[in-house]
JSON list of C-alpha atoms in Angstrom, two decimals:
[
{"chain": "A", "resi": 1, "resn": "MET", "atom": "CA", "xyz": [187.06, 212.18, 120.61]},
{"chain": "A", "resi": 2, "resn": "LYS", "atom": "CA", "xyz": [184.65, 214.34, 118.63]},
{"chain": "A", "resi": 3, "resn": "GLY", "atom": "CA", "xyz": [181.10, 213.05, 118.22]},
{"chain": "A", "resi": 4, "resn": "SER", "atom": "CA", "xyz": [181.29, 210.55, 121.15]},
{"chain": "A", "resi": 5, "resn": "GLY", "atom": "CA", "xyz": [179.97, 210.71, 124.65]},
{"chain": "A", "resi": 6, "resn": "PRO", "atom": "CA", "xyz": [176.60, 211.45, 126.01]},
{"chain": "A", "resi": 7, "resn": "SER", "atom": "CA", "xyz": [176.05, 214.81, 124.38]},
{"chain": "A", "resi": 8, "resn": "ALA", "atom": "CA", "xyz": [176.55, 213.34, 120.89]},
{"chain": "A", "resi": 9, "resn": "LYS", "atom": "CA", "xyz": [173.46, 211.13, 121.36]},
{"chain": "A", "resi": 10, "resn": "THR", "atom": "CA", "xyz": [171.25, 213.97, 122.69]},
{"chain": "A", "resi": 11, "resn": "ARG", "atom": "CA", "xyz": [172.05, 216.46, 119.96]},
{"chain": "A", "resi": 12, "resn": "PRO", "atom": "CA", "xyz": [168.77, 217.28, 118.32]},
{"chain": "A", "resi": 13, "resn": "SER", "atom": "CA", "xyz": [168.27, 216.39, 114.60]},
{"chain": "A", "resi": 14, "resn": "VAL", "atom": "CA", "xyz": [166.67, 219.06, 112.47]},
{"chain": "A", "resi": 15, "resn": "GLN", "atom": "CA", "xyz": [165.84, 219.29, 108.73]},
{"chain": "A", "resi": 16, "resn": "ILE", "atom": "CA", "xyz": [166.03, 222.54, 106.81]},
{"chain": "A", "resi": 17, "resn": "LEU", "atom": "CA", "xyz": [164.13, 223.21, 103.60]},
{"chain": "A", "resi": 18, "resn": "LEU", "atom": "CA", "xyz": [165.76, 225.82, 101.28]},
{"chain": "A", "resi": 19, "resn": "ASP", "atom": "CA", "xyz": [163.53, 228.31, 99.56]},
{"chain": "A", "resi": 20, "resn": "THR", "atom": "CA", "xyz": [164.39, 229.64, 96.09]},
{"chain": "A", "resi": 21, "resn": "SER", "atom": "CA", "xyz": [164.78, 233.22, 97.42]},
{"chain": "A", "resi": 22, "resn": "PHE", "atom": "CA", "xyz": [167.27, 232.03, 100.00]},
{"chain": "A", "resi": 23, "resn": "LEU", "atom": "CA", "xyz": [169.47, 230.17, 97.48]},
{"chain": "A", "resi": 24, "resn": "LEU", "atom": "CA", "xyz": [169.48, 233.04, 95.02]},
{"chain": "A", "resi": 25, "resn": "THR", "atom": "CA", "xyz": [170.33, 235.64, 97.65]},
{"chain": "A", "resi": 26, "resn": "MET", "atom": "CA", "xyz": [173.04, 233.63, 99.34]},
{"chain": "A", "resi": 27, "resn": "LEU", "atom": "CA", "xyz": [174.82, 232.81, 96.05]},
{"chain": "A", "resi": 28, "resn": "LYS", "atom": "CA", "xyz": [174.41, 236.37, 94.79]},
{"chain": "A", "resi": 29, "resn": "HIS", "atom": "CA", "xyz": [176.40, 237.51, 97.82]},
{"chain": "A", "resi": 30, "resn": "HIS", "atom": "CA", "xyz": [179.03, 234.70, 97.35]},
{"chain": "A", "resi": 31, "resn": "ARG", "atom": "CA", "xyz": [177.91, 232.93, 100.55]},
{"chain": "A", "resi": 32, "resn": "ASP", "atom": "CA", "xyz": [177.72, 229.18, 101.20]},
{"chain": "A", "resi": 33, "resn": "PRO", "atom": "CA", "xyz": [174.14, 228.35, 102.41]},
{"chain": "A", "resi": 34, "resn": "GLU", "atom": "CA", "xyz": [175.08, 224.91, 103.81]},
{"chain": "A", "resi": 35, "resn": "GLU", "atom": "CA", "xyz": [178.11, 226.06, 105.67]},
{"chain": "A", "resi": 36, "resn": "GLU", "atom": "CA", "xyz": [176.28, 229.07, 107.29]},
{"chain": "A", "resi": 37, "resn": "ILE", "atom": "CA", "xyz": [173.19, 226.97, 108.22]},
{"chain": "A", "resi": 38, "resn": "LYS", "atom": "CA", "xyz": [175.35, 224.32, 109.90]},
{"chain": "A", "resi": 39, "resn": "ALA", "atom": "CA", "xyz": [177.25, 227.05, 111.79]},
{"chain": "A", "resi": 40, "resn": "GLU", "atom": "CA", "xyz": [174.08, 228.71, 113.08]},
{"chain": "A", "resi": 41, "resn": "VAL", "atom": "CA", "xyz": [171.71, 225.84, 113.82]},
{"chain": "A", "resi": 42, "resn": "PRO", "atom": "CA", "xyz": [172.56, 223.65, 116.71]},
{"chain": "A", "resi": 43, "resn": "GLY", "atom": "CA", "xyz": [172.58, 219.77, 116.39]},
{"chain": "A", "resi": 44, "resn": "ASP", "atom": "CA", "xyz": [172.63, 217.45, 113.45]},
{"chain": "A", "resi": 45, "resn": "VAL", "atom": "CA", "xyz": [171.36, 219.44, 110.46]},
{"chain": "A", "resi": 46, "resn": "ARG", "atom": "CA", "xyz": [170.02, 217.82, 107.19]},
{"chain": "A", "resi": 47, "resn": "ILE", "atom": "CA", "xyz": [169.38, 220.11, 104.34]},
{"chain": "A", "resi": 48, "resn": "LEU", "atom": "CA", "xyz": [166.50, 219.23, 101.99]},
{"chain": "A", "resi": 49, "resn": "ILE", "atom": "CA", "xyz": [165.24, 220.70, 98.74]},
{"chain": "A", "resi": 50, "resn": "LEU", "atom": "CA", "xyz": [161.55, 220.59, 97.72]},
{"chain": "A", "resi": 51, "resn": "ASP", "atom": "CA", "xyz": [161.00, 219.40, 94.19]},
{"chain": "A", "resi": 52, "resn": "LEU", "atom": "CA", "xyz": [159.01, 222.54, 93.35]},
{"chain": "A", "resi": 53, "resn": "VAL", "atom": "CA", "xyz": [162.06, 224.71, 94.34]},
{"chain": "A", "resi": 54, "resn": "ILE", "atom": "CA", "xyz": [164.13, 222.88, 91.65]},
{"chain": "A", "resi": 55, "resn": "LEU", "atom": "CA", "xyz": [161.34, 223.41, 89.11]},
{"chain": "A", "resi": 56, "resn": "GLU", "atom": "CA", "xyz": [161.13, 227.05, 89.99]},
{"chain": "A", "resi": 57, "resn": "LEU", "atom": "CA", "xyz": [164.93, 227.47, 89.58]},
{"chain": "A", "resi": 58, "resn": "GLU", "atom": "CA", "xyz": [164.78, 225.69, 86.23]},
{"chain": "A", "resi": 59, "resn": "ARG", "atom": "CA", "xyz": [162.00, 228.02, 85.09]},
{"chain": "A", "resi": 60, "resn": "LEU", "atom": "CA", "xyz": [164.02, 231.07, 86.25]},
{"chain": "A", "resi": 61, "resn": "ALA", "atom": "CA", "xyz": [167.12, 229.75, 84.42]},
{"chain": "A", "resi": 62, "resn": "ARG", "atom": "CA", "xyz": [165.12, 229.75, 81.19]},
{"chain": "A", "resi": 63, "resn": "LYS", "atom": "CA", "xyz": [162.72, 232.74, 81.48]},
{"chain": "A", "resi": 64, "resn": "ALA", "atom": "CA", "xyz": [163.99, 235.37, 83.92]},
{"chain": "A", "resi": 65, "resn": "SER", "atom": "CA", "xyz": [166.23, 238.34, 83.30]},
{"chain": "A", "resi": 66, "resn": "ALA", "atom": "CA", "xyz": [169.84, 237.57, 82.37]},
{"chain": "A", "resi": 67, "resn": "LYS", "atom": "CA", "xyz": [171.08, 238.34, 85.84]},
{"chain": "A", "resi": 68, "resn": "THR", "atom": "CA", "xyz": [168.48, 236.09, 87.59]},
{"chain": "A", "resi": 69, "resn": "GLN", "atom": "CA", "xyz": [169.05, 233.36, 84.98]},
{"chain": "A", "resi": 70, "resn": "ALA", "atom": "CA", "xyz": [172.73, 233.29, 85.90]},
{"chain": "A", "resi": 71, "resn": "PHE", "atom": "CA", "xyz": [171.99, 232.97, 89.66]},
{"chain": "A", "resi": 72, "resn": "ALA", "atom": "CA", "xyz": [169.30, 230.36, 89.00]},
{"chain": "A", "resi": 73, "resn": "ARG", "atom": "CA", "xyz": [171.84, 228.36, 87.03]},
{"chain": "A", "resi": 74, "resn": "ALA", "atom": "CA", "xyz": [174.45, 228.82, 89.75]},
{"chain": "A", "resi": 75, "resn": "SER", "atom": "CA", "xyz": [171.86, 227.64, 92.35]},
{"chain": "A", "resi": 76, "resn": "LEU", "atom": "CA", "xyz": [171.08, 224.53, 90.26]},
{"chain": "A", "resi": 77, "resn": "ASP", "atom": "CA", "xyz": [174.86, 223.77, 89.92]},
{"chain": "A", "resi": 78, "resn": "PHE", "atom": "CA", "xyz": [175.25, 224.30, 93.65]},
{"chain": "A", "resi": 79, "resn": "LEU", "atom": "CA", "xyz": [172.41, 221.89, 94.47]},
{"chain": "A", "resi": 80, "resn": "ASN", "atom": "CA", "xyz": [173.71, 219.29, 91.93]},
{"chain": "A", "resi": 81, "resn": "LYS", "atom": "CA", "xyz": [177.25, 219.35, 93.56]},
{"chain": "A", "resi": 82, "resn": "ARG", "atom": "CA", "xyz": [175.99, 219.10, 97.07]},
{"chain": "A", "resi": 83, "resn": "LYS", "atom": "CA", "xyz": [173.57, 216.27, 96.42]},
{"chain": "A", "resi": 84, "resn": "PHE", "atom": "CA", "xyz": [170.92, 217.33, 98.92]},
{"chain": "A", "resi": 85, "resn": "SER", "atom": "CA", "xyz": [167.90, 215.09, 99.26]},
{"chain": "A", "resi": 86, "resn": "VAL", "atom": "CA", "xyz": [164.97, 216.12, 97.16]},
{"chain": "A", "resi": 87, "resn": "VAL", "atom": "CA", "xyz": [161.54, 216.00, 98.80]},
{"chain": "A", "resi": 88, "resn": "GLU", "atom": "CA", "xyz": [158.40, 215.55, 96.71]},
{"chain": "A", "resi": 89, "resn": "HIS", "atom": "CA", "xyz": [155.74, 218.14, 97.62]},
{"chain": "A", "resi": 90, "resn": "LYS", "atom": "CA", "xyz": [152.64, 216.97, 99.39]},
{"chain": "A", "resi": 91, "resn": "PRO", "atom": "CA", "xyz": [149.36, 216.65, 97.42]},
{"chain": "A", "resi": 92, "resn": "GLY", "atom": "CA", "xyz": [147.58, 219.98, 97.47]},
{"chain": "A", "resi": 93, "resn": "PRO", "atom": "CA", "xyz": [149.17, 223.38, 96.72]},
{"chain": "A", "resi": 94, "resn": "SER", "atom": "CA", "xyz": [151.45, 223.58, 93.83]},
{"chain": "A", "resi": 95, "resn": "ASP", "atom": "CA", "xyz": [152.51, 227.11, 94.89]},
{"chain": "A", "resi": 96, "resn": "VAL", "atom": "CA", "xyz": [156.08, 226.76, 96.10]},
{"chain": "A", "resi": 97, "resn": "ASP", "atom": "CA", "xyz": [155.61, 228.88, 99.22]},
{"chain": "A", "resi": 98, "resn": "ALA", "atom": "CA", "xyz": [152.50, 227.04, 100.36]},
{"chain": "A", "resi": 99, "resn": "ALA", "atom": "CA", "xyz": [154.08, 223.72, 99.55]},
{"chain": "A", "resi": 100, "resn": "LEU", "atom": "CA", "xyz": [157.18, 224.60, 101.65]},
{"chain": "A", "resi": 101, "resn": "ILE", "atom": "CA", "xyz": [154.96, 225.46, 104.59]},
{"chain": "A", "resi": 102, "resn": "ALA", "atom": "CA", "xyz": [152.86, 222.33, 104.24]},
{"chain": "A", "resi": 103, "resn": "CYS", "atom": "CA", "xyz": [156.01, 220.20, 104.02]},
{"chain": "A", "resi": 104, "resn": "ALA", "atom": "CA", "xyz": [157.53, 221.74, 107.19]},
{"chain": "A", "resi": 105, "resn": "LEU", "atom": "CA", "xyz": [154.26, 221.30, 109.12]},
{"chain": "A", "resi": 106, "resn": "THR", "atom": "CA", "xyz": [153.73, 217.67, 108.11]},
{"chain": "A", "resi": 107, "resn": "GLU", "atom": "CA", "xyz": [157.25, 216.26, 108.49]},
{"chain": "A", "resi": 108, "resn": "THR", "atom": "CA", "xyz": [157.78, 213.90, 111.40]},
{"chain": "A", "resi": 109, "resn": "LYS", "atom": "CA", "xyz": [161.23, 215.39, 112.19]},
{"chain": "A", "resi": 110, "resn": "PRO", "atom": "CA", "xyz": [161.50, 218.99, 113.29]},
{"chain": "A", "resi": 111, "resn": "THR", "atom": "CA", "xyz": [161.72, 221.00, 110.06]},
{"chain": "A", "resi": 112, "resn": "GLY", "atom": "CA", "xyz": [162.60, 224.66, 109.46]},
{"chain": "A", "resi": 113, "resn": "ILE", "atom": "CA", "xyz": [162.70, 226.74, 106.32]},
{"chain": "A", "resi": 114, "resn": "ALA", "atom": "CA", "xyz": [165.45, 228.98, 105.06]},
{"chain": "A", "resi": 115, "resn": "THR", "atom": "CA", "xyz": [163.92, 231.88, 103.18]},
{"chain": "A", "resi": 116, "resn": "VAL", "atom": "CA", "xyz": [164.32, 235.61, 102.48]},
{"chain": "A", "resi": 117, "resn": "ASP", "atom": "CA", "xyz": [160.66, 236.18, 101.77]},
{"chain": "A", "resi": 118, "resn": "ARG", "atom": "CA", "xyz": [159.08, 238.17, 104.65]},
{"chain": "A", "resi": 119, "resn": "GLY", "atom": "CA", "xyz": [155.65, 236.93, 103.86]},
{"chain": "A", "resi": 120, "resn": "ILE", "atom": "CA", "xyz": [156.71, 233.34, 104.27]},
{"chain": "A", "resi": 121, "resn": "ARG", "atom": "CA", "xyz": [158.67, 234.17, 107.42]},
{"chain": "A", "resi": 122, "resn": "THR", "atom": "CA", "xyz": [155.56, 235.83, 109.05]},
{"chain": "A", "resi": 123, "resn": "ALA", "atom": "CA", "xyz": [153.41, 232.85, 108.16]},
{"chain": "A", "resi": 124, "resn": "LEU", "atom": "CA", "xyz": [156.02, 230.44, 109.58]},
{"chain": "A", "resi": 125, "resn": "VAL", "atom": "CA", "xyz": [156.34, 232.29, 112.81]},
{"chain": "A", "resi": 126, "resn": "THR", "atom": "CA", "xyz": [152.55, 232.24, 113.37]},
{"chain": "A", "resi": 127, "resn": "GLN", "atom": "CA", "xyz": [152.66, 228.42, 112.73]},
{"chain": "A", "resi": 128, "resn": "GLY", "atom": "CA", "xyz": [155.55, 227.97, 115.06]},
{"chain": "A", "resi": 129, "resn": "VAL", "atom": "CA", "xyz": [157.92, 226.69, 112.30]},
{"chain": "A", "resi": 130, "resn": "PRO", "atom": "CA", "xyz": [161.63, 227.46, 112.71]},
{"chain": "A", "resi": 131, "resn": "VAL", "atom": "CA", "xyz": [162.92, 230.08, 110.25]},
{"chain": "A", "resi": 132, "resn": "ILE", "atom": "CA", "xyz": [166.33, 230.96, 108.98]},
{"chain": "A", "resi": 133, "resn": "TYR", "atom": "CA", "xyz": [167.11, 234.14, 107.00]},
{"chain": "A", "resi": 134, "resn": "PRO", "atom": "CA", "xyz": [170.33, 235.95, 106.08]},
{"chain": "A", "resi": 135, "resn": "ARG", "atom": "CA", "xyz": [171.56, 239.10, 107.84]},
{"chain": "A", "resi": 136, "resn": "ILE", "atom": "CA", "xyz": [172.46, 241.97, 105.50]},
{"chain": "A", "resi": 137, "resn": "ARG", "atom": "CA", "xyz": [176.29, 241.65, 105.64]},
{"chain": "A", "resi": 138, "resn": "ARG", "atom": "CA", "xyz": [177.00, 238.21, 106.96]},
{"chain": "A", "resi": 139, "resn": "GLY", "atom": "CA", "xyz": [175.67, 235.46, 109.14]},
{"chain": "A", "resi": 140, "resn": "LEU", "atom": "CA", "xyz": [172.14, 234.14, 109.48]},
{"chain": "A", "resi": 141, "resn": "VAL", "atom": "CA", "xyz": [169.28, 234.63, 111.89]},
{"chain": "A", "resi": 142, "resn": "ALA", "atom": "CA", "xyz": [167.78, 231.34, 113.09]},
{"chain": "A", "resi": 143, "resn": "SER", "atom": "CA", "xyz": [164.58, 231.67, 115.15]},
{"chain": "A", "resi": 144, "resn": "LYS", "atom": "CA", "xyz": [162.48, 228.98, 116.96]},
{"chain": "A", "resi": 145, "resn": "PHE", "atom": "CA", "xyz": [165.22, 226.35, 116.85]},
{"chain": "A", "resi": 146, "resn": "ARG", "atom": "CA", "xyz": [164.38, 224.92, 120.28]},
{"chain": "A", "resi": 147, "resn": "PHE", "atom": "CA", "xyz": [163.46, 221.29, 120.10]}
]
């Protein structure tokens, strides 16, 4: 029976915060972020969205180039359909990248970030925060997911 037995209880639980760049890139390449994350990351995975990411997508849907507007709207539709939990950013930085890092560092459960942004990835690695990013053609790279 799937999900029963001793290994089901010892599977680590991990939270993944999605960055704007990750959502836009995955949807631009017709890839399902949730499906690929759950295939790559071991254990029980819970996907979260920071409130500032939603605000950034809403801003891009209004004020970016036509192509980016379309992908921002598609990202908002994707998030609406999947009903991921929305996390309020911590008091302090209102910059999305800094808020994502602060959230990952202060959560009680192990929390990683899915992003395409190399600057964020570098900062996360130095802080010991797990990172997920897409490979060029297909699949994801998940680093530091050892809890």
